[in-house]
Amino acid sequence: MAAFKELVFSGVQPTGNLHLGNYLGAIRRFVEMQGREAQCLYCVVDMHAITLWQDPEALRGQIREVTAAFLAAGIDPKRSIVFNQSQVPQHAELAWIFNCVARLGWLNRMTQFKDKAGKDRENASIGLYDYPVLMAADILAYRATHVPVGEDQKQHLELTRDIAQKFNTDFAQSIAAREYDDGFFPITEPIIGGPAARVMSLRDGTKKMSKSDPSDNSRINLTDDADTIAQKIRRAKTDPEPLPSEIAGLKERPEADNLVGLYAALSDVSREDVLRDFGGAQFSTFKPALADLAVSKLAPIAGEMRRLSSDTAYIEAVLADGSERAEAIARPNLDIVKDIVGFVRRPRG
Ligand code: TYM
């Protein structure tokens, strides 16, 4: 295990309605990363989910559903480590230490907190405010080198890098840190990109496709059936012009740009390639082609998700095994962090 030079970590919140943005921007990339010489860890971040109130029974089901989505999309739970955050106590432990490293000013700049807390900021949970610190702990408990995410997580990953850097500097003189020439924590590389790094709403090409959008027509859920997918694409907002033949022609046409990006991501080609085939076509031609493509890619995943979701015992066994393997990496890392910080800890037998 320790033989891998790269360690990949990413997480998805079990907050319901996994959508095409989560799949193309994140989960599908997780599957691709399995092809690298890397240990990959994919985490269902249930502790992040409760930063906004969740119905307990629904939450349990959603944790299983995200796990099923990982597996249905092609994550191999033997090769990768698939687990839920709350089963590995080192995430919370490291988050506390990082709370004492991160600065208020850094968190005050986080745009996601401002969006999620809305106008009633005084009433937001402290967990919601601290969300990015827990995220840094998720990543750095494993000393992850690479983190595949959608574009919206960029700022959180910059904060993770800042926390790693400050910890390394603050404790550079600690005896336990001296053997790590570049500091104990790596400066993690975000992996963001491709045509689906930011999938937009089907109802408004200037807004991100999101789990929390009140309109179900704004997103394609991973559990939508073929008819629903086709109908949502047919109803997707567009403009009256045909598709351009050059990328420059997509400027100022956010809805067209989004649909072309979706086609490109689903068929694994570039936007340029899509415009080569569809330049000059009307949406009445392009939308049915996109709908067929989306159905052909998503229907098998939805079917497999349904099958796996009903096998609670199997899903829970995957999470238990993954948590054990995750903790086997995180625990010795936390022991070193505690030594670096200057805690007295119980020696391990
Ligand atoms: P979550 O559950 O909100 O999103 C999961 C992943 O989906 C990506 N994503 C999108 N990508 C493209 N277009 C969209 N419209 C879109 N919407 C969501 C997100 O960027 C994300 O990669 N904070 C994380 C969860 C997390 C995490 C971590 C990630 C907790 N700890 C450590 C990486 C490493 C999040 O946004 O989850």
XYZ file of C-alpha atoms and ligand atoms in Angstrom:
386
model
C 0.000 0.000 0.000
C 2.641 2.495 1.096
C 4.382 1.674 -2.186
C 2.220 4.199 -4.079
C 3.713 7.630 -4.632
C 0.365 9.260 -5.290
C -2.591 9.240 -2.941
C -5.922 10.378 -4.324
C -8.734 11.499 -2.024
C -12.164 12.885 -2.743
C -15.569 13.074 -1.111
C -19.243 13.456 -1.909
C -21.948 14.591 0.506
C -24.896 12.267 1.095
C -27.450 15.061 0.880
C -29.777 13.552 -1.734
C -30.272 13.985 -5.468
C -26.883 13.077 -6.907
C -26.908 14.716 -10.313
C -25.098 14.824 -13.630
C -22.738 17.543 -12.322
C -21.636 15.295 -9.452
C -21.175 12.428 -11.890
C -19.309 14.191 -14.703
C -17.439 16.714 -12.542
C -16.412 14.265 -9.831
C -17.495 10.603 -9.658
C -16.530 9.716 -13.227
C -13.142 11.294 -12.647
C -12.755 9.164 -9.506
C -13.202 6.095 -11.689
C -10.579 7.365 -14.167
C -8.080 7.980 -11.356
C -8.126 4.269 -10.556
C -6.049 3.834 -13.709
C -3.136 5.716 -12.116
C -0.448 4.213 -9.949
C -2.150 5.566 -6.880
C -4.014 4.566 -3.774
C -7.470 6.117 -4.159
C -9.800 6.875 -1.256
C -13.406 7.871 -1.935
C -15.376 9.069 1.026
C -19.074 9.606 1.700
C -18.770 12.750 3.817
C -21.640 12.282 6.247
C -20.121 14.667 8.813
C -20.185 17.425 6.209
C -23.805 16.557 5.403
C -24.992 17.412 8.926
C -23.683 20.975 8.681
C -27.233 21.463 7.372
C -29.941 19.526 9.275
C -30.656 16.087 7.826
C -33.479 13.732 8.663
C -31.659 10.812 10.380
C -33.412 7.982 8.530
C -33.097 9.764 5.197
C -29.402 10.410 5.884
C -28.725 6.721 6.468
C -30.388 5.901 3.140
C -28.464 8.651 1.354
C -25.128 7.374 2.675
C -25.946 3.987 1.165
C -27.140 5.597 -2.059
C -23.919 7.583 -2.612
C -21.931 4.419 -1.896
C -24.072 2.566 -4.445
C -23.467 5.377 -6.963
C -19.684 5.093 -6.486
C -19.799 1.365 -7.118
C -22.326 1.562 -9.982
C -20.165 4.179 -11.720
C -17.209 1.797 -11.676
C -15.274 2.404 -8.466
C -13.808 -0.942 -7.458
C -14.009 -1.245 -3.648
C -11.105 -3.704 -3.591
C -8.723 -1.462 -5.459
C -9.978 1.835 -4.031
C -10.972 2.498 -0.442
C -14.672 3.377 -0.211
C -15.910 4.489 3.197
C -17.959 6.979 5.164
C -16.262 9.765 7.064
C -17.917 9.272 10.475
C -16.437 5.755 10.803
C -12.887 7.125 10.833
C -12.380 9.295 13.940
C -9.127 10.855 12.678
C -11.073 13.264 10.416
C -12.634 15.010 13.419
C -9.419 14.867 15.453
C -7.356 16.504 12.739
C -10.094 19.053 12.058
C -9.728 20.272 15.662
C -5.978 20.677 15.299
C -6.532 22.531 12.010
C -9.102 24.781 13.711
C -6.142 26.051 15.692
C -4.076 26.605 12.516
C -6.648 28.151 10.149
C -7.406 31.855 10.609
C -10.826 33.470 10.908
C -9.959 35.791 8.040
C -9.388 32.830 5.732
C -12.778 31.306 6.505
C -14.514 34.665 6.175
C -13.536 34.667 2.505
C -15.215 31.331 1.689
C -17.914 31.991 -0.899
C -19.694 28.662 -0.372
C -20.417 29.553 3.260
C -21.852 32.885 2.165
C -24.068 31.130 -0.428
C -25.251 28.410 1.913
C -25.772 30.575 4.983
C -27.662 33.147 2.923
C -28.917 36.270 4.640
C -29.457 34.675 8.037
C -25.776 34.151 8.802
C -26.172 34.458 12.578
C -28.346 31.367 12.468
C -25.962 29.175 10.448
C -24.348 26.267 12.297
C -20.727 26.586 13.369
C -20.187 23.350 11.442
C -21.238 25.048 8.220
C -18.692 27.789 8.846
C -16.012 25.253 9.705
C -16.873 22.988 6.744
C -13.689 23.778 4.770
C -11.447 23.004 7.764
C -12.991 19.533 8.066
C -12.438 19.171 4.336
C -8.741 19.966 4.766
C -8.617 17.340 7.533
C -10.265 14.756 5.221
C -7.563 15.271 2.644
C -4.551 15.687 4.894
C -5.347 12.866 7.336
C -4.146 10.694 4.446
C -1.509 13.179 3.228
C -3.313 13.048 -0.126
C -1.362 14.364 -3.097
C -4.257 14.701 -5.591
C -7.907 15.643 -5.183
C -10.316 15.372 -8.132
C -13.263 17.779 -7.705
C -15.596 20.059 -9.636
C -14.704 23.710 -10.160
C -16.874 24.871 -7.224
C -14.425 23.279 -4.759
C -11.399 25.220 -5.956
C -11.465 27.753 -3.142
C -11.751 25.010 -0.512
C -8.703 23.276 -1.964
C -6.741 26.500 -1.868
C -7.593 26.738 1.820
C -6.411 23.143 2.295
C -3.070 24.116 0.765
C -2.860 27.184 3.019
C -3.554 25.095 6.119
C -0.923 22.496 5.129
C 1.604 25.248 4.482
C 0.930 27.049 7.746
C 1.062 23.839 9.778
C 4.382 22.909 8.152
C 5.792 26.365 8.903
C 4.358 26.674 12.426
C 5.868 23.340 13.461
C 9.014 23.306 11.327
C 11.152 23.269 14.483
C 9.252 20.486 16.213
C 11.547 17.496 16.747
C 9.009 15.077 15.260
C 8.757 17.227 12.108
C 12.462 17.517 11.420
C 12.737 14.374 9.343
C 10.208 15.745 6.813
C 12.317 18.045 4.653
C 9.343 19.670 2.899
C 7.082 19.562 5.935
C 4.824 16.723 7.087
C 1.841 17.672 4.943
C 1.978 17.711 1.135
C 0.691 20.738 -0.766
C -2.169 18.894 -2.428
C -2.866 19.282 -6.160
C -6.479 19.853 -7.108
C -7.537 17.989 -10.257
C -10.194 20.136 -11.887
C -10.919 20.353 -15.576
C -12.446 18.900 -18.696
C -15.695 19.981 -20.315
C -17.792 19.171 -17.213
C -15.827 20.804 -14.391
C -18.795 23.118 -13.942
C -22.106 21.695 -15.178
C -24.783 24.374 -15.233
C -28.521 24.270 -14.492
C -30.738 23.184 -17.404
C -33.062 26.093 -16.567
C -30.425 28.818 -16.300
C -26.999 28.500 -17.908
C -25.493 31.030 -15.500
C -26.295 28.950 -12.385
C -24.518 25.788 -11.281
C -26.464 22.504 -11.485
C -27.155 21.845 -7.826
C -28.783 19.367 -5.447
C -30.493 22.188 -3.649
C -32.158 23.888 -6.652
C -35.905 23.809 -5.923
C -36.645 22.970 -9.581
C -36.086 19.289 -10.358
C -36.069 20.237 -14.044
C -32.831 22.149 -13.464
C -30.849 18.934 -13.046
C -30.602 15.362 -14.265
C -30.553 13.100 -11.233
C -28.560 9.891 -11.408
C -31.746 8.040 -10.477
C -33.905 9.599 -13.251
C -35.399 7.109 -15.718
C -34.923 7.365 -19.492
C -38.179 9.252 -20.120
C -37.442 11.804 -17.421
C -33.919 12.414 -18.749
C -35.219 12.884 -22.319
C -37.976 15.209 -21.135
C -35.639 17.371 -19.043
C -33.246 17.773 -21.974
C -36.109 18.550 -24.352
C -37.303 21.269 -21.943
C -33.815 22.632 -21.239
C -33.564 26.368 -21.786
C -31.811 27.340 -25.043
C -31.641 30.296 -27.396
C -33.114 30.459 -30.920
C -29.780 30.329 -32.832
C -28.351 27.129 -34.371
C -25.135 25.769 -32.852
C -21.972 27.556 -34.010
C -19.123 25.692 -35.707
C -16.422 27.374 -33.601
C -15.954 27.550 -29.827
C -15.872 31.356 -29.972
C -19.518 31.236 -31.108
C -20.536 29.805 -27.707
C -19.488 32.990 -25.907
C -22.440 34.773 -24.279
C -24.567 31.664 -24.964
C -24.374 29.937 -21.556
C -27.153 27.410 -22.193
C -25.760 26.329 -25.568
C -22.283 26.160 -24.068
C -23.547 23.956 -21.225
C -25.339 21.480 -23.503
C -22.320 21.232 -25.808
C -20.114 20.664 -22.735
C -22.446 17.902 -21.553
C -22.346 16.211 -24.948
C -18.554 16.458 -24.985
C -18.173 15.053 -21.464
C -20.652 12.213 -22.006
C -19.004 11.148 -25.263
C -15.454 11.786 -24.029
C -14.513 14.233 -26.758
C -13.759 17.970 -26.771
C -16.290 20.776 -27.298
C -14.505 21.455 -30.618
C -15.245 17.888 -31.747
C -18.928 18.296 -30.853
C -19.164 21.533 -32.847
C -17.431 19.884 -35.785
C -20.307 17.387 -35.890
C -23.186 19.675 -34.882
C -22.126 23.160 -36.050
C -25.101 24.703 -37.867
C -27.589 22.229 -36.332
C -30.765 23.422 -34.623
C -31.493 22.447 -31.023
C -34.373 20.362 -32.401
C -31.672 18.068 -33.841
C -29.057 18.424 -31.102
C -31.300 17.888 -28.069
C -32.595 14.428 -29.095
C -29.001 13.361 -29.859
C -27.903 14.601 -26.415
C -30.875 12.888 -24.756
C -30.054 9.541 -26.430
C -26.432 9.861 -25.407
C -27.298 10.771 -21.806
C -29.752 7.877 -21.508
C -27.267 5.398 -22.961
C -24.596 6.459 -20.456
C -26.751 6.954 -17.367
C -29.398 4.201 -17.583
C -26.942 1.362 -16.807
C -25.611 3.308 -13.805
C -29.117 4.027 -12.507
C -30.061 0.351 -12.866
C -26.973 -0.816 -11.019
C -27.508 1.836 -8.316
C -31.034 0.555 -7.730
C -29.827 -3.030 -7.510
C -26.986 -2.210 -5.110
C -29.008 0.204 -2.953
C -31.412 -2.574 -2.046
C -28.520 -4.760 -0.845
C -27.977 -2.955 2.451
C -25.800 -5.699 3.917
C -23.376 -5.569 0.993
C -23.136 -1.758 0.996
C -22.539 -1.656 4.732
C -19.871 -4.357 4.447
C -18.079 -2.277 1.790
C -18.150 0.771 4.096
C -16.949 -1.198 7.118
C -14.041 -2.713 5.172
C -13.169 0.657 3.610
C -13.266 2.438 6.978
C -10.894 -0.081 8.481
C -8.431 0.338 5.618
C -8.780 4.124 5.717
C -8.124 4.219 9.443
C -5.032 2.063 8.974
C -3.586 4.971 6.946
C -4.966 7.874 8.985
C -4.148 6.579 12.483
C -0.344 6.482 12.142
C -0.474 9.869 10.389
C -2.389 11.344 13.337
C 0.109 9.824 15.768
C 2.856 11.772 14.006
C 0.736 14.950 13.943
C 0.213 14.630 17.713
C 3.949 14.190 18.220
C 4.631 17.206 16.017
C 2.136 19.369 17.924
C 3.575 18.281 21.275
C 0.804 16.118 22.718
C 1.621 13.220 25.030
C -0.029 10.149 23.575
C -0.497 6.544 24.532
C 2.204 4.447 22.829
C 0.882 1.810 20.435
C 1.697 -1.821 21.151
P -20.662 17.778 -2.980
O -21.350 16.569 -2.505
O -21.385 19.076 -2.915
O -20.170 17.574 -4.476
C -19.509 16.391 -4.857
C -18.616 16.656 -6.058
O -19.415 17.056 -7.177
C -18.861 18.235 -7.753
N -19.960 19.043 -8.318
C -19.989 19.473 -9.582
N -19.121 19.328 -10.605
C -19.453 19.888 -11.791
N -20.609 20.593 -11.996
C -21.489 20.780 -10.990
N -22.629 21.449 -11.195
C -21.199 20.202 -9.718
N -21.857 20.183 -8.512
C -21.073 19.466 -7.679
C -18.202 18.955 -6.584
O -17.235 19.866 -7.030
C -17.613 17.790 -5.829
O -16.360 17.408 -6.398
N -17.102 19.768 -0.290
C -17.228 18.611 -1.192
C -17.197 17.318 -0.438
C -15.915 17.045 0.262
C -14.651 16.822 -0.323
C -13.749 16.590 0.749
C -14.215 16.807 -1.642
C -15.741 16.939 1.619
N -14.457 16.665 1.887
C -12.388 16.338 0.510
C -12.843 16.567 -1.870
C -11.974 16.340 -0.809
C -18.496 18.814 -2.008
O -18.738 19.811 -2.561
O -19.340 17.811 -2.101
